[in-house]
PDB file of C-alpha atoms in Angstrom:
ATOM      1  CA  ASP A   1      33.788 -50.004  11.673  1.00  0.00           C
ATOM      2  CA  GLY A   2      36.547 -49.235   9.360  1.00  0.00           C
ATOM      3  CA  GLY A   3      38.733 -46.899   9.834  1.00  0.00           C
ATOM      4  CA  ILE A   4      42.141 -45.378  10.512  1.00  0.00           C
ATOM      5  CA  THR A   5      43.284 -45.058  14.163  1.00  0.00           C
ATOM      6  CA  GLN A   6      45.890 -42.754  15.454  1.00  0.00           C
ATOM      7  CA  SER A   7      47.537 -42.734  18.955  1.00  0.00           C
ATOM      8  CA  PRO A   8      47.414 -40.825  21.102  1.00  0.00           C
ATOM      9  CA  LYS A   9      45.642 -37.831  20.512  1.00  0.00           C
ATOM     10  CA  TYR A  10      48.044 -35.337  22.192  1.00  0.00           C
ATOM     11  CA  LEU A  11      52.035 -35.980  22.925  1.00  0.00           C
ATOM     12  CA  PHE A  12      54.384 -33.901  24.887  1.00  0.00           C
ATOM     13  CA  ARG A  13      58.362 -34.521  24.072  1.00  0.00           C
ATOM     14  CA  LYS A  14      60.999 -33.637  26.066  1.00  0.00           C
ATOM     15  CA  GLU A  15      64.242 -32.238  24.642  1.00  0.00           C
ATOM     16  CA  GLY A  16      66.680 -35.254  23.377  1.00  0.00           C
ATOM     17  CA  GLN A  17      63.389 -37.485  23.443  1.00  0.00           C
ATOM     18  CA  ASN A  18      62.462 -40.047  20.796  1.00  0.00           C
ATOM     19  CA  VAL A  19      58.387 -40.572  20.447  1.00  0.00           C
ATOM     20  CA  THR A  20      56.697 -42.748  18.273  1.00  0.00           C
ATOM     21  CA  LEU A  21      53.186 -42.039  17.053  1.00  0.00           C
ATOM     22  CA  SER A  22      50.754 -45.090  16.457  1.00  0.00           C
ATOM     23  CA  CYS A  23      48.917 -45.298  13.078  1.00  0.00           C
ATOM     24  CA  GLU A  24      46.681 -48.809  12.643  1.00  0.00           C
ATOM     25  CA  GLN A  25      44.117 -49.102   9.746  1.00  0.00           C
ATOM     26  CA  ASN A  26      41.558 -51.960   9.236  1.00  0.00           C
ATOM     27  CA  LEU A  27      40.381 -50.596   5.600  1.00  0.00           C
ATOM     28  CA  ASN A  28      42.857 -53.147   3.979  1.00  0.00           C
ATOM     29  CA  HIS A  29      44.433 -50.507   2.185  1.00  0.00           C
ATOM     30  CA  ASP A  30      48.107 -51.278   0.749  1.00  0.00           C
ATOM     31  CA  ALA A  31      49.656 -47.557   1.202  1.00  0.00           C
ATOM     32  CA  MET A  32      50.028 -45.709   4.173  1.00  0.00           C
ATOM     33  CA  TYR A  33      51.492 -42.279   4.573  1.00  0.00           C
ATOM     34  CA  TRP A  34      52.581 -39.786   7.080  1.00  0.00           C
ATOM     35  CA  TYR A  35      52.016 -35.833   7.190  1.00  0.00           C
ATOM     36  CA  ARG A  36      52.811 -33.317   8.917  1.00  0.00           C
ATOM     37  CA  GLN A  37      50.493 -29.835   9.188  1.00  0.00           C
ATOM     38  CA  ASP A  38      51.754 -26.295  10.537  1.00  0.00           C
ATOM     39  CA  PRO A  39      49.302 -23.695  10.817  1.00  0.00           C
ATOM     40  CA  GLY A  40      49.831 -21.280   7.791  1.00  0.00           C
ATOM     41  CA  GLN A  41      51.090 -24.459   5.383  1.00  0.00           C
ATOM     42  CA  GLY A  42      49.920 -27.407   3.364  1.00  0.00           C
ATOM     43  CA  LEU A  43      50.179 -30.635   4.427  1.00  0.00           C
ATOM     44  CA  ARG A  44      53.832 -32.035   3.800  1.00  0.00           C
ATOM     45  CA  LEU A  45      54.771 -35.605   3.194  1.00  0.00           C
ATOM     46  CA  ILE A  46      57.383 -37.181   5.452  1.00  0.00           C
ATOM     47  CA  TYR A  47      57.201 -40.703   4.782  1.00  0.00           C
ATOM     48  CA  TYR A  48      54.965 -43.219   2.832  1.00  0.00           C
ATOM     49  CA  SER A  49      54.566 -46.937   2.538  1.00  0.00           C
ATOM     50  CA  GLN A  50      53.230 -48.858  -0.542  1.00  0.00           C
ATOM     51  CA  ILE A  51      53.787 -52.319   0.480  1.00  0.00           C
ATOM     52  CA  VAL A  52      54.730 -54.049   3.756  1.00  0.00           C
ATOM     53  CA  ASN A  53      58.558 -53.943   4.434  1.00  0.00           C
ATOM     54  CA  ASP A  54      59.114 -51.343   2.449  1.00  0.00           C
ATOM     55  CA  PHE A  55      58.845 -47.426   2.311  1.00  0.00           C
ATOM     56  CA  GLN A  56      60.111 -44.243   0.705  1.00  0.00           C
ATOM     57  CA  LYS A  57      60.860 -40.695   2.097  1.00  0.00           C
ATOM     58  CA  GLY A  58      58.554 -37.845   1.146  1.00  0.00           C
ATOM     59  CA  ASP A  59      59.755 -34.135   1.360  1.00  0.00           C
ATOM     60  CA  ILE A  60      60.515 -33.485   5.063  1.00  0.00           C
ATOM     61  CA  ALA A  61      61.702 -37.186   6.125  1.00  0.00           C
ATOM     62  CA  GLU A  62      64.830 -35.738   8.373  1.00  0.00           C
ATOM     63  CA  GLY A  63      64.315 -36.167  11.856  1.00  0.00           C
ATOM     64  CA  TYR A  64      61.997 -38.976  11.078  1.00  0.00           C
ATOM     65  CA  SER A  65      61.383 -42.751  10.986  1.00  0.00           C
ATOM     66  CA  VAL A  66      58.806 -45.668   9.659  1.00  0.00           C
ATOM     67  CA  SER A  67      58.664 -49.090   9.964  1.00  0.00           C
ATOM     68  CA  ARG A  68      56.089 -51.129   7.999  1.00  0.00           C
ATOM     69  CA  GLU A  69      56.126 -54.832   9.552  1.00  0.00           C
ATOM     70  CA  LYS A  70      52.557 -55.312   9.175  1.00  0.00           C
ATOM     71  CA  LYS A  71      49.845 -53.884   6.457  1.00  0.00           C
ATOM     72  CA  GLU A  72      47.782 -52.628   8.914  1.00  0.00           C
ATOM     73  CA  SER A  73      50.487 -50.581  11.069  1.00  0.00           C
ATOM     74  CA  PHE A  74      52.764 -47.683   9.981  1.00  0.00           C
ATOM     75  CA  PRO A  75      54.248 -46.280  12.951  1.00  0.00           C
ATOM     76  CA  LEU A  76      56.138 -42.516  12.944  1.00  0.00           C
ATOM     77  CA  THR A  77      59.093 -42.037  15.175  1.00  0.00           C
ATOM     78  CA  VAL A  78      59.608 -38.537  15.683  1.00  0.00           C
ATOM     79  CA  THR A  79      63.501 -38.596  16.851  1.00  0.00           C
ATOM     80  CA  SER A  80      65.449 -35.925  18.684  1.00  0.00           C
ATOM     81  CA  ALA A  81      67.511 -34.981  15.273  1.00  0.00           C
ATOM     82  CA  GLN A  82      63.870 -33.513  14.904  1.00  0.00           C
ATOM     83  CA  LYS A  83      64.763 -30.074  15.981  1.00  0.00           C
ATOM     84  CA  ASN A  84      61.284 -28.608  15.488  1.00  0.00           C
ATOM     85  CA  PRO A  85      58.615 -31.506  15.927  1.00  0.00           C
ATOM     86  CA  THR A  86      55.755 -29.328  17.576  1.00  0.00           C
ATOM     87  CA  ALA A  87      53.270 -29.667  14.600  1.00  0.00           C
ATOM     88  CA  PHE A  88      49.569 -31.954  13.857  1.00  0.00           C
ATOM     89  CA  TYR A  89      50.737 -35.132  12.548  1.00  0.00           C
ATOM     90  CA  LEU A  90      48.158 -36.852  10.428  1.00  0.00           C
ATOM     91  CA  CYS A  91      48.406 -40.573   8.998  1.00  0.00           C
ATOM     92  CA  ALA A  92      46.694 -41.723   5.707  1.00  0.00           C
ATOM     93  CA  SER A  93      45.934 -44.764   3.685  1.00  0.00           C
ATOM     94  CA  SER A  94      44.630 -45.379   0.536  1.00  0.00           C
ATOM     95  CA  ILE A  95      44.003 -48.211  -2.112  1.00  0.00           C
ATOM     96  CA  ILE A  96      46.810 -48.273  -5.219  1.00  0.00           C
ATOM     97  CA  GLY A  97      44.861 -47.828  -8.261  1.00  0.00           C
ATOM     98  CA  GLY A  98      41.462 -49.570  -9.233  1.00  0.00           C
ATOM     99  CA  SER A  99      38.488 -47.751  -8.931  1.00  0.00           C
ATOM    100  CA  ALA A 100      39.124 -45.811  -5.766  1.00  0.00           C
ATOM    101  CA  LYS A 101      41.135 -43.452  -7.339  1.00  0.00           C
ATOM    102  CA  ASN A 102      43.946 -43.303  -4.746  1.00  0.00           C
ATOM    103  CA  ILE A 103      41.746 -41.543  -2.519  1.00  0.00           C
ATOM    104  CA  GLN A 104      43.639 -40.953   0.983  1.00  0.00           C
ATOM    105  CA  TYR A 105      41.351 -41.315   4.232  1.00  0.00           C
ATOM    106  CA  PHE A 106      43.355 -39.739   7.167  1.00  0.00           C
ATOM    107  CA  GLY A 107      43.069 -40.359  10.559  1.00  0.00           C
ATOM    108  CA  ALA A 108      42.262 -37.668  13.277  1.00  0.00           C
ATOM    109  CA  GLY A 109      45.687 -36.909  14.016  1.00  0.00           C
ATOM    110  CA  THR A 110      48.031 -36.668  17.088  1.00  0.00           C
ATOM    111  CA  ARG A 111      49.159 -33.067  17.980  1.00  0.00           C
ATOM    112  CA  LEU A 112      52.562 -33.478  19.372  1.00  0.00           C
ATOM    113  CA  SER A 113      54.128 -30.443  21.620  1.00  0.00           C
ATOM    114  CA  VAL A 114      57.593 -30.073  23.160  1.00  0.00           C
ATOM    115  CA  LEU A 115      58.214 -29.351  26.993  1.00  0.00           C
TER     116      LEU A 115
ATOM    117  CA  GLY B   1      59.184 -27.322  -8.578  1.00  0.00           C
ATOM    118  CA  GLN B   2      55.389 -27.773  -6.971  1.00  0.00           C
ATOM    119  CA  ASN B   3      53.683 -25.091  -6.425  1.00  0.00           C
ATOM    120  CA  ILE B   4      49.656 -25.067  -5.232  1.00  0.00           C
ATOM    121  CA  ASP B   5      47.651 -21.791  -4.827  1.00  0.00           C
ATOM    122  CA  GLN B   6      44.646 -20.944  -3.170  1.00  0.00           C
ATOM    123  CA  PRO B   7      43.203 -17.929  -1.282  1.00  0.00           C
ATOM    124  CA  THR B   8      43.667 -17.930   2.390  1.00  0.00           C
ATOM    125  CA  GLU B   9      40.409 -16.980   3.984  1.00  0.00           C
ATOM    126  CA  MET B  10      37.014 -16.418   2.372  1.00  0.00           C
ATOM    127  CA  THR B  11      33.826 -15.413   4.148  1.00  0.00           C
ATOM    128  CA  ALA B  12      30.169 -16.021   3.212  1.00  0.00           C
ATOM    129  CA  THR B  13      26.985 -15.962   4.397  1.00  0.00           C
ATOM    130  CA  GLU B  14      24.440 -18.626   5.045  1.00  0.00           C
ATOM    131  CA  GLY B  15      22.646 -19.810   2.398  1.00  0.00           C
ATOM    132  CA  ALA B  16      24.849 -18.241  -0.301  1.00  0.00           C
ATOM    133  CA  ILE B  17      26.991 -19.530  -3.009  1.00  0.00           C
ATOM    134  CA  VAL B  18      31.097 -19.959  -2.732  1.00  0.00           C
ATOM    135  CA  GLN B  19      33.673 -20.593  -4.831  1.00  0.00           C
ATOM    136  CA  ILE B  20      36.931 -21.409  -4.033  1.00  0.00           C
ATOM    137  CA  ASN B  21      39.776 -21.296  -6.521  1.00  0.00           C
ATOM    138  CA  CYS B  22      42.929 -23.061  -7.085  1.00  0.00           C
ATOM    139  CA  THR B  23      46.010 -23.078  -9.423  1.00  0.00           C
ATOM    140  CA  TYR B  24      48.761 -25.646  -9.698  1.00  0.00           C
ATOM    141  CA  GLN B  25      51.889 -26.181 -11.065  1.00  0.00           C
ATOM    142  CA  THR B  26      53.343 -29.301 -10.603  1.00  0.00           C
ATOM    143  CA  SER B  27      55.878 -31.961 -12.602  1.00  0.00           C
ATOM    144  CA  GLY B  28      53.110 -34.755 -12.989  1.00  0.00           C
ATOM    145  CA  PHE B  29      49.543 -34.010 -12.810  1.00  0.00           C
ATOM    146  CA  ASN B  30      46.911 -36.695 -12.690  1.00  0.00           C
ATOM    147  CA  GLY B  31      44.137 -35.376 -11.062  1.00  0.00           C
ATOM    148  CA  LEU B  32      43.116 -32.925  -8.542  1.00  0.00           C
ATOM    149  CA  PHE B  33      41.494 -33.602  -5.010  1.00  0.00           C
ATOM    150  CA  TRP B  34      39.517 -31.684  -2.687  1.00  0.00           C
ATOM    151  CA  TYR B  35      39.242 -32.181   1.091  1.00  0.00           C
ATOM    152  CA  GLN B  36      37.711 -30.627   3.928  1.00  0.00           C
ATOM    153  CA  GLN B  37      39.179 -30.101   7.502  1.00  0.00           C
ATOM    154  CA  HIS B  38      37.290 -28.839  10.538  1.00  0.00           C
ATOM    155  CA  ALA B  39      39.520 -26.918  12.553  1.00  0.00           C
ATOM    156  CA  GLY B  40      41.554 -30.087  14.792  1.00  0.00           C
ATOM    157  CA  GLU B  41      40.231 -32.657  12.751  1.00  0.00           C
ATOM    158  CA  ALA B  42      41.197 -35.090   9.644  1.00  0.00           C
ATOM    159  CA  PRO B  43      40.799 -33.910   6.168  1.00  0.00           C
ATOM    160  CA  THR B  44      37.857 -35.585   4.521  1.00  0.00           C
ATOM    161  CA  PHE B  45      37.370 -36.125   1.066  1.00  0.00           C
ATOM    162  CA  LEU B  46      35.098 -34.199  -0.847  1.00  0.00           C
ATOM    163  CA  SER B  47      35.777 -34.906  -4.838  1.00  0.00           C
ATOM    164  CA  TYR B  48      38.631 -35.941  -7.530  1.00  0.00           C
ATOM    165  CA  ASN B  49      38.422 -34.664 -10.643  1.00  0.00           C
ATOM    166  CA  VAL B  50      40.783 -36.367 -13.342  1.00  0.00           C
ATOM    167  CA  LEU B  51      38.906 -34.830 -16.767  1.00  0.00           C
ATOM    168  CA  ASP B  52      37.950 -31.543 -17.612  1.00  0.00           C
ATOM    169  CA  GLY B  53      34.646 -30.244 -16.550  1.00  0.00           C
ATOM    170  CA  LEU B  54      32.222 -30.269 -13.696  1.00  0.00           C
ATOM    171  CA  GLU B  55      31.218 -32.474 -11.199  1.00  0.00           C
ATOM    172  CA  GLU B  56      28.246 -32.239  -8.755  1.00  0.00           C
ATOM    173  CA  LYS B  57      27.883 -33.949  -5.658  1.00  0.00           C
ATOM    174  CA  GLY B  58      24.804 -32.624  -3.746  1.00  0.00           C
ATOM    175  CA  ARG B  59      25.509 -28.774  -2.510  1.00  0.00           C
ATOM    176  CA  PHE B  60      29.333 -29.366  -3.758  1.00  0.00           C
ATOM    177  CA  SER B  61      30.470 -28.998  -7.367  1.00  0.00           C
ATOM    178  CA  SER B  62      34.322 -29.170  -8.505  1.00  0.00           C
ATOM    179  CA  PHE B  63      35.776 -28.074 -11.817  1.00  0.00           C
ATOM    180  CA  LEU B  64      39.125 -28.934 -13.237  1.00  0.00           C
ATOM    181  CA  SER B  65      40.466 -27.328 -16.603  1.00  0.00           C
ATOM    182  CA  ARG B  66      43.890 -29.629 -17.310  1.00  0.00           C
ATOM    183  CA  SER B  67      45.050 -26.789 -19.825  1.00  0.00           C
ATOM    184  CA  LYS B  68      44.854 -24.008 -17.219  1.00  0.00           C
ATOM    185  CA  GLY B  69      46.248 -25.448 -14.380  1.00  0.00           C
ATOM    186  CA  TYR B  70      42.999 -24.484 -12.448  1.00  0.00           C
ATOM    187  CA  SER B  71      40.526 -25.569 -10.383  1.00  0.00           C
ATOM    188  CA  TYR B  72      37.339 -24.630  -8.073  1.00  0.00           C
ATOM    189  CA  LEU B  73      35.108 -25.811  -5.460  1.00  0.00           C
ATOM    190  CA  LEU B  74      31.548 -24.614  -5.582  1.00  0.00           C
ATOM    191  CA  LEU B  75      29.672 -24.635  -2.297  1.00  0.00           C
ATOM    192  CA  LYS B  76      26.002 -23.891  -2.541  1.00  0.00           C
ATOM    193  CA  GLU B  77      23.296 -22.869  -0.081  1.00  0.00           C
ATOM    194  CA  LEU B  78      25.584 -22.594   2.458  1.00  0.00           C
ATOM    195  CA  GLN B  79      25.377 -23.823   6.058  1.00  0.00           C
ATOM    196  CA  MET B  80      26.976 -22.981   9.174  1.00  0.00           C
ATOM    197  CA  LYS B  81      28.678 -26.482   9.459  1.00  0.00           C
ATOM    198  CA  ASP B  82      30.317 -25.462   6.144  1.00  0.00           C
ATOM    199  CA  SER B  83      32.845 -23.388   7.810  1.00  0.00           C
ATOM    200  CA  ALA B  84      36.064 -25.095   7.490  1.00  0.00           C
ATOM    201  CA  SER B  85      39.325 -25.310   5.855  1.00  0.00           C
ATOM    202  CA  TYR B  86      39.224 -26.622   2.255  1.00  0.00           C
ATOM    203  CA  LEU B  87      42.465 -28.084   0.745  1.00  0.00           C
ATOM    204  CA  CYS B  88      43.405 -28.316  -2.885  1.00  0.00           C
ATOM    205  CA  ALA B  89      45.785 -31.060  -3.685  1.00  0.00           C
ATOM    206  CA  ALA B  90      47.320 -32.600  -6.770  1.00  0.00           C
ATOM    207  CA  TYR B  91      47.704 -36.089  -7.759  1.00  0.00           C
ATOM    208  CA  THR B  92      51.407 -36.070  -9.179  1.00  0.00           C
ATOM    209  CA  GLY B  93      51.431 -39.914  -9.386  1.00  0.00           C
ATOM    210  CA  PHE B  94      52.993 -42.973  -7.582  1.00  0.00           C
ATOM    211  CA  GLN B  95      50.578 -42.306  -4.582  1.00  0.00           C
ATOM    212  CA  LYS B  96      51.898 -38.524  -4.135  1.00  0.00           C
ATOM    213  CA  LEU B  97      49.721 -35.469  -3.231  1.00  0.00           C
ATOM    214  CA  VAL B  98      50.844 -32.202  -3.361  1.00  0.00           C
ATOM    215  CA  PHE B  99      48.516 -30.172  -0.822  1.00  0.00           C
ATOM    216  CA  GLY B 100      47.840 -26.487  -1.176  1.00  0.00           C
ATOM    217  CA  THR B 101      47.709 -24.197   2.296  1.00  0.00           C
ATOM    218  CA  GLY B 102      44.079 -24.609   2.481  1.00  0.00           C
ATOM    219  CA  THR B 103      41.175 -22.126   2.152  1.00  0.00           C
ATOM    220  CA  ARG B 104      39.615 -21.099   5.827  1.00  0.00           C
ATOM    221  CA  LEU B 105      35.768 -20.533   4.876  1.00  0.00           C
ATOM    222  CA  LEU B 106      33.866 -18.668   7.223  1.00  0.00           C
ATOM    223  CA  VAL B 107      30.059 -18.856   7.412  1.00  0.00           C
ATOM    224  CA  SER B 108      28.079 -16.409   8.631  1.00  0.00           C
ATOM    225  CA  PRO B 109      24.241 -16.083   9.886  1.00  0.00           C
TER     226      PRO B 109
END
């Protein structure tokens, strides 16, 4: 089955700790994205990548870092600089252009909480 | 600036029809997406409108007016499983989506 796999489903972070959220896709999509979802707010873009070894900051990149060493993988690190990391994190992927009209497909999400 | 407005919450009865409105003001616009999101789950794609007009897909239809910066999602023959949040998102180009805060729909028996 093709899809986007995020792990873990739940994650707890201690003060001063960096944590990494995993996102893997086997859809052969070029572009991948990380969003943050808070109650009462829309999805906000953290980082996105259109090609391997390249990525761009979204609207709320401060305190986060990413890498794109493989087409299938786009891990997100929440660093200790992110002072309010508690949120639901969603990874998405899409084809660029073509008939798929840039539809973004989402993983099941990781819920991050601070201890 | 980027602004997407949709109602916070709506209620409807099983079997009824409900219309969820979305207005947008974005710098750059290439189309309008609607997603469905059940609590604690991933958003799933419902529709994508590029041109003005109505697109029908089973019980769900979506409408776009680019000149008015307005879209709506129409859900017919409501079922209990339609209770979810419905997210409106404007595609502004370069693979970027701007999301509204979502409309939580509660369907009652």
